[in-house]
PDB file of C-alpha atoms in Angstrom:
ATOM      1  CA  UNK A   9     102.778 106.925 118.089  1.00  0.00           C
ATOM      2  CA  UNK A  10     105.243 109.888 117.183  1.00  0.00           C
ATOM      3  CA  UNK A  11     104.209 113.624 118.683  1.00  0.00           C
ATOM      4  CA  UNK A  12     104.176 116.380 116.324  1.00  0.00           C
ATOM      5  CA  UNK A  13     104.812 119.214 117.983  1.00  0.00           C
ATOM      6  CA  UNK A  14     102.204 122.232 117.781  1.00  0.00           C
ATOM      7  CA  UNK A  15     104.895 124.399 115.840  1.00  0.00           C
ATOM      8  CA  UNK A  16     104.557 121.917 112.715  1.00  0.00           C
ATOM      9  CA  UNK A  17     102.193 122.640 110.309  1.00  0.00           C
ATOM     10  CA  UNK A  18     102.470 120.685 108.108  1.00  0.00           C
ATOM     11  CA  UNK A  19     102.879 116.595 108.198  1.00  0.00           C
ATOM     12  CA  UNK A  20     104.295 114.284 106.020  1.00  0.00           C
ATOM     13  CA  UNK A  21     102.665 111.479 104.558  1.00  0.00           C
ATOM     14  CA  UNK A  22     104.463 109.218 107.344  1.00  0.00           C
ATOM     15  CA  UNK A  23     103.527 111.350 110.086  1.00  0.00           C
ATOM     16  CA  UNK A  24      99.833 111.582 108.634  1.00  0.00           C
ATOM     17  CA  UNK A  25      99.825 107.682 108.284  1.00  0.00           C
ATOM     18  CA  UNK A  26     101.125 106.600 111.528  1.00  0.00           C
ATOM     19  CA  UNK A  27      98.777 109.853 113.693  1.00  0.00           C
ATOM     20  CA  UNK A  28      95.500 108.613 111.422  1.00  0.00           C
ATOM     21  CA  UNK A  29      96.226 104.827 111.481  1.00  0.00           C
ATOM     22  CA  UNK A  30      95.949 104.718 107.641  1.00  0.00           C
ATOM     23  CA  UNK A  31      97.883 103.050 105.453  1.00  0.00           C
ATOM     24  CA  UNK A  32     100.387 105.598 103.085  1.00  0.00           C
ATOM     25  CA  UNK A  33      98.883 103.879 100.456  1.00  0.00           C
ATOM     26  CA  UNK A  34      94.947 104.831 101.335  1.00  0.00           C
ATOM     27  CA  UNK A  35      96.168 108.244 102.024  1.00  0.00           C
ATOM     28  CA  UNK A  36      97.645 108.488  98.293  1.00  0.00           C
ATOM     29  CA  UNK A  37      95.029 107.200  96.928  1.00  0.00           C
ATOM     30  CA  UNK A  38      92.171 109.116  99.354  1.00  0.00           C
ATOM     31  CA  UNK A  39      94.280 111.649  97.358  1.00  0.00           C
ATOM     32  CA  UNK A  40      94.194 110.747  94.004  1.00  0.00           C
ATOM     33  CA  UNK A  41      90.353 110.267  94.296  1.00  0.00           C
ATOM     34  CA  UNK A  42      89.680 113.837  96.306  1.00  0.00           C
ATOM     35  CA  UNK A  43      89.387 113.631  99.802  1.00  0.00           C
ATOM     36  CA  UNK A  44      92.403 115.056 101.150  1.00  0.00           C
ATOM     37  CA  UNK A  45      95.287 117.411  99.443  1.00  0.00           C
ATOM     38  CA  UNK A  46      98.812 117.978  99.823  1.00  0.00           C
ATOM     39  CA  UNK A  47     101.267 119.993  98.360  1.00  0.00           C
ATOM     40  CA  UNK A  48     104.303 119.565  97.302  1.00  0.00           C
ATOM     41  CA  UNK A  49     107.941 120.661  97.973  1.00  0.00           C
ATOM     42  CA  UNK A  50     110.744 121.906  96.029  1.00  0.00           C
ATOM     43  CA  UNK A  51     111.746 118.113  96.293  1.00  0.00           C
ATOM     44  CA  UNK A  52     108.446 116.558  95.082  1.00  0.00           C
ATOM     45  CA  UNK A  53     107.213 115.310  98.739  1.00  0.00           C
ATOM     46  CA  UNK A  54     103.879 115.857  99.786  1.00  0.00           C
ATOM     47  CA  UNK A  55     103.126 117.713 102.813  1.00  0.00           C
ATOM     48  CA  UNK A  56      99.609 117.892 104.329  1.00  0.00           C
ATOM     49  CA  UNK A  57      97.844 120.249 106.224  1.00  0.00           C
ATOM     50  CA  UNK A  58      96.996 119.059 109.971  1.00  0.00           C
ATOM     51  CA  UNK A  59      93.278 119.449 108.914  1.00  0.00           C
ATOM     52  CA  UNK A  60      94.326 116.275 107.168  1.00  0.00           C
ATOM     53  CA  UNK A  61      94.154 114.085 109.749  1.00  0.00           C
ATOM     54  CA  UNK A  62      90.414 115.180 110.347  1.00  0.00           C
ATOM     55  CA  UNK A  63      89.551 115.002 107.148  1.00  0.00           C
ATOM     56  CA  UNK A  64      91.052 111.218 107.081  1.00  0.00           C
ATOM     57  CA  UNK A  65      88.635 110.741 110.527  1.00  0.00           C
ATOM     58  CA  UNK A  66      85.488 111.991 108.428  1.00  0.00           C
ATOM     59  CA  UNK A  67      86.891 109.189 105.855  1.00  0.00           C
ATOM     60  CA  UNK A  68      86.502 106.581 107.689  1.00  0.00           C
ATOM     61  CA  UNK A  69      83.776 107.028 109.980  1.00  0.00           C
ATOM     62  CA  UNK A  70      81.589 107.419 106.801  1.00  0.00           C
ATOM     63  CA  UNK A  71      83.167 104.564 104.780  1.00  0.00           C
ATOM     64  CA  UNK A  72      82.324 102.467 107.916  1.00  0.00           C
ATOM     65  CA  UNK A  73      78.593 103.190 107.746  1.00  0.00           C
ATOM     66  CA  UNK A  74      78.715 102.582 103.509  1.00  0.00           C
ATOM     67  CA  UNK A  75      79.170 105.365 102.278  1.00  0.00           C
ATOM     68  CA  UNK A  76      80.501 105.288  98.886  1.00  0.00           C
ATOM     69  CA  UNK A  77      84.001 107.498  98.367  1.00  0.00           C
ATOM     70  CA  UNK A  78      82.321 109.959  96.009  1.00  0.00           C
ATOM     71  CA  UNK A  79      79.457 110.421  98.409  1.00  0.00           C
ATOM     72  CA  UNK A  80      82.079 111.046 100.933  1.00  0.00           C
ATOM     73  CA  UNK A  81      84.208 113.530  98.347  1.00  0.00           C
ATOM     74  CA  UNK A  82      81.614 115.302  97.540  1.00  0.00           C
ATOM     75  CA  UNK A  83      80.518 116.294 101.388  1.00  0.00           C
ATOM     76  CA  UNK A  84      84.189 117.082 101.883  1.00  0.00           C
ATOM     77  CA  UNK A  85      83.847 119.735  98.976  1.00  0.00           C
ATOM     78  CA  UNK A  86      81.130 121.673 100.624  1.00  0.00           C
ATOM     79  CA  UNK A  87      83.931 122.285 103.567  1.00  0.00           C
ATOM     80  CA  UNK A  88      85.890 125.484 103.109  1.00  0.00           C
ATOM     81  CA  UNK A  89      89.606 124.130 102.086  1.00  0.00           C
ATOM     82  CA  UNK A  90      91.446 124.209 104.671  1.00  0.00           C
ATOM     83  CA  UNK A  91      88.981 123.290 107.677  1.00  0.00           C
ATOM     84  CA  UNK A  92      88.729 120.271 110.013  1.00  0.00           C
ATOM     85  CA  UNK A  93      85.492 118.872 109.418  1.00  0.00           C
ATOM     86  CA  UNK A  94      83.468 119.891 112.622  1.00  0.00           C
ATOM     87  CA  UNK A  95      80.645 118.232 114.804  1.00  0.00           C
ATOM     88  CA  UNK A  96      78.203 119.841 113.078  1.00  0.00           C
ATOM     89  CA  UNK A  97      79.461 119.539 109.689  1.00  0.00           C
ATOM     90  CA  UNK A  98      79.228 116.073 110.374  1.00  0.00           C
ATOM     91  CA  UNK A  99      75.411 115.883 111.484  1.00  0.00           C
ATOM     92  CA  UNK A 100      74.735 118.138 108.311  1.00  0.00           C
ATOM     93  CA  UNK A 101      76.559 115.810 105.966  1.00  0.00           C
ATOM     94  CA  UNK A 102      75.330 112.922 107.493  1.00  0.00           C
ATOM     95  CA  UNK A 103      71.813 114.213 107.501  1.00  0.00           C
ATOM     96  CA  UNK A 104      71.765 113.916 103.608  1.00  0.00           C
ATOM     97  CA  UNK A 105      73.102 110.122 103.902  1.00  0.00           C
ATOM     98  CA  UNK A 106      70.389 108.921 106.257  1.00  0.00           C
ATOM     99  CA  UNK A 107      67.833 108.565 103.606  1.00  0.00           C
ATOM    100  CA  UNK A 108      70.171 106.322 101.408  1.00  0.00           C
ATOM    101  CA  UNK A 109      71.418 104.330 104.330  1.00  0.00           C
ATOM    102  CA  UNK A 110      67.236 103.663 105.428  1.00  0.00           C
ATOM    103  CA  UNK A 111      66.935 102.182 101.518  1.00  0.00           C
ATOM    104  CA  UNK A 112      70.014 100.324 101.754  1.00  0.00           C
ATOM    105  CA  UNK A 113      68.600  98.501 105.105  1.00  0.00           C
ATOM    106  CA  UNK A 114      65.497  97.651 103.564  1.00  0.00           C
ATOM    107  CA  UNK A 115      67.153  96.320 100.444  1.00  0.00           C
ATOM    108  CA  UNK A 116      69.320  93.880 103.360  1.00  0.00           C
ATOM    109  CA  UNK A 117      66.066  93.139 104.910  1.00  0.00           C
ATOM    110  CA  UNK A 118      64.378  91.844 101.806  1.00  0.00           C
ATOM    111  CA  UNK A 119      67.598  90.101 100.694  1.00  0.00           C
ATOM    112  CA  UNK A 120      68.300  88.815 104.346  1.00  0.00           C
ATOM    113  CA  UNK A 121      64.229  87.483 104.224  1.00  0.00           C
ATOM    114  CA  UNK A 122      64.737  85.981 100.214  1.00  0.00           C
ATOM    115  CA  UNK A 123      68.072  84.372 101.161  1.00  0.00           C
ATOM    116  CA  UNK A 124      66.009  82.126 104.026  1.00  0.00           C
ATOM    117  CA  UNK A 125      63.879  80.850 101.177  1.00  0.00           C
ATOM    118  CA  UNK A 126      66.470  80.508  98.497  1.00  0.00           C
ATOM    119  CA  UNK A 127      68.417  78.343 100.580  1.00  0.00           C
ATOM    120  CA  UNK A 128      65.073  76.413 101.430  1.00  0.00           C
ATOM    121  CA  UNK A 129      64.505  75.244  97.983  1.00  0.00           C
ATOM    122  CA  UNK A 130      68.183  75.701  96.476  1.00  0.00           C
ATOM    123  CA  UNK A 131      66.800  76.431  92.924  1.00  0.00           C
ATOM    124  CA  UNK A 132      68.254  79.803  92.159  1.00  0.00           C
ATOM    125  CA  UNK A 133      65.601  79.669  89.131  1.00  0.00           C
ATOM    126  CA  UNK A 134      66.564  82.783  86.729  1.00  0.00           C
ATOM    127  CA  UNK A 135      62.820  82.622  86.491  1.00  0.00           C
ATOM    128  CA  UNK A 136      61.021  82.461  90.345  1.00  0.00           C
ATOM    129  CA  UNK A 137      64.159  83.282  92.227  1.00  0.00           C
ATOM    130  CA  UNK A 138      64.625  86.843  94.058  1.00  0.00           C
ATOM    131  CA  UNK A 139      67.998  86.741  94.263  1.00  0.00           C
ATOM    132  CA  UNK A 140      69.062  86.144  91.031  1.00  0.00           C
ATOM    133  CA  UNK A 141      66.392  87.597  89.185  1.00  0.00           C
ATOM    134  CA  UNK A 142      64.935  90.513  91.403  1.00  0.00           C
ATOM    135  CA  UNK A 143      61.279  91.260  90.080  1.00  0.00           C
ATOM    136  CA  UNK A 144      62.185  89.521  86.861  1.00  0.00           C
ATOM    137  CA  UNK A 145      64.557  92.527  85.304  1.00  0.00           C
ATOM    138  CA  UNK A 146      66.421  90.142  82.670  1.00  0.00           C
ATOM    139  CA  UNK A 147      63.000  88.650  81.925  1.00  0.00           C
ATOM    140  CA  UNK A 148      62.129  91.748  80.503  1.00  0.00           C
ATOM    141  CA  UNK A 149      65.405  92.571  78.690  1.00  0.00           C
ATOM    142  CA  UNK A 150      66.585  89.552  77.799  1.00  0.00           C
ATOM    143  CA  UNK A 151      65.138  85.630  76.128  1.00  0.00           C
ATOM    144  CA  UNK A 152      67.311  82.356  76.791  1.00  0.00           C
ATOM    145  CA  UNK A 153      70.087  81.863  78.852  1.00  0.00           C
ATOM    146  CA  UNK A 154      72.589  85.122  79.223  1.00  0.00           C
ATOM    147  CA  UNK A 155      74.155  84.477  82.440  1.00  0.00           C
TER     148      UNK A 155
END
């Protein structure tokens, strides 16, 4: 892995890609959707801040638990610009995720526990069965076969 030495500042989208492990596509488009920023020089290359690669960390350690990118963009914009991502700006962000994470579990409980049965009776009934029809939503909305 190449050494940047402390006097650089700044890293290039190489550099960033080959210290973080992430691919220089994922970093443009972490980019393009928010998460990190660059600037650019007189000859239209990006260069990003060493906070960068922290930010990138943050990434994806909280993609890696489910946590959708705008979740994830959002946390990063409560961060002063400029700023690795700390310890305990983790546990605070991550605080606020716990309670969707618990709902998400129980949702892969329930389907984990209706998958058991469905493959049981193999029916997949748009009628009886959980998985395809969860409490009977296109019942409600909808008469004769949509699907």
């Amino acid at each position: 892995m190449p050494q940047i030495p402390e006097k650089i500042h700044e890293l290039t989208v190489g550099q960033l890609s080959a210290r973080s492990g992430v691919a220089v596509s994922a970093l443009h488009f972490y980019e393009a959707k928010g998460l990190i920023a660059s600037r650019r020089t007189a000859g239209n290359q990006r260069r990003y801040s060493r906070d960068a690669l922290r930010r990138v960390a943050f990434v994806r350690a909280a993609q890696r638990v489910g946590i959708p990118l705008a979740s994830i963009r959002d946390a990063l914009a409560q961060l002063p610009e400029e700023r690795t991502p700390n310890r305990e700006d983790w546990a605070r962000l991550s605080q606020a995720w716990r309670a969707e994470l618990d709902q998400r579990i129980t949702q892969l409980g329930r389907l984990r526990d209706h998958l058991t049965d469905c493959i049981g009776c193999g029916c997949l009934s748009l009628e009886n069965c959980a998985l395809s029809n969860p409490d009977d939503v296109f019942g409600e909305r909808l008469t004769g076969s949509r699907l």
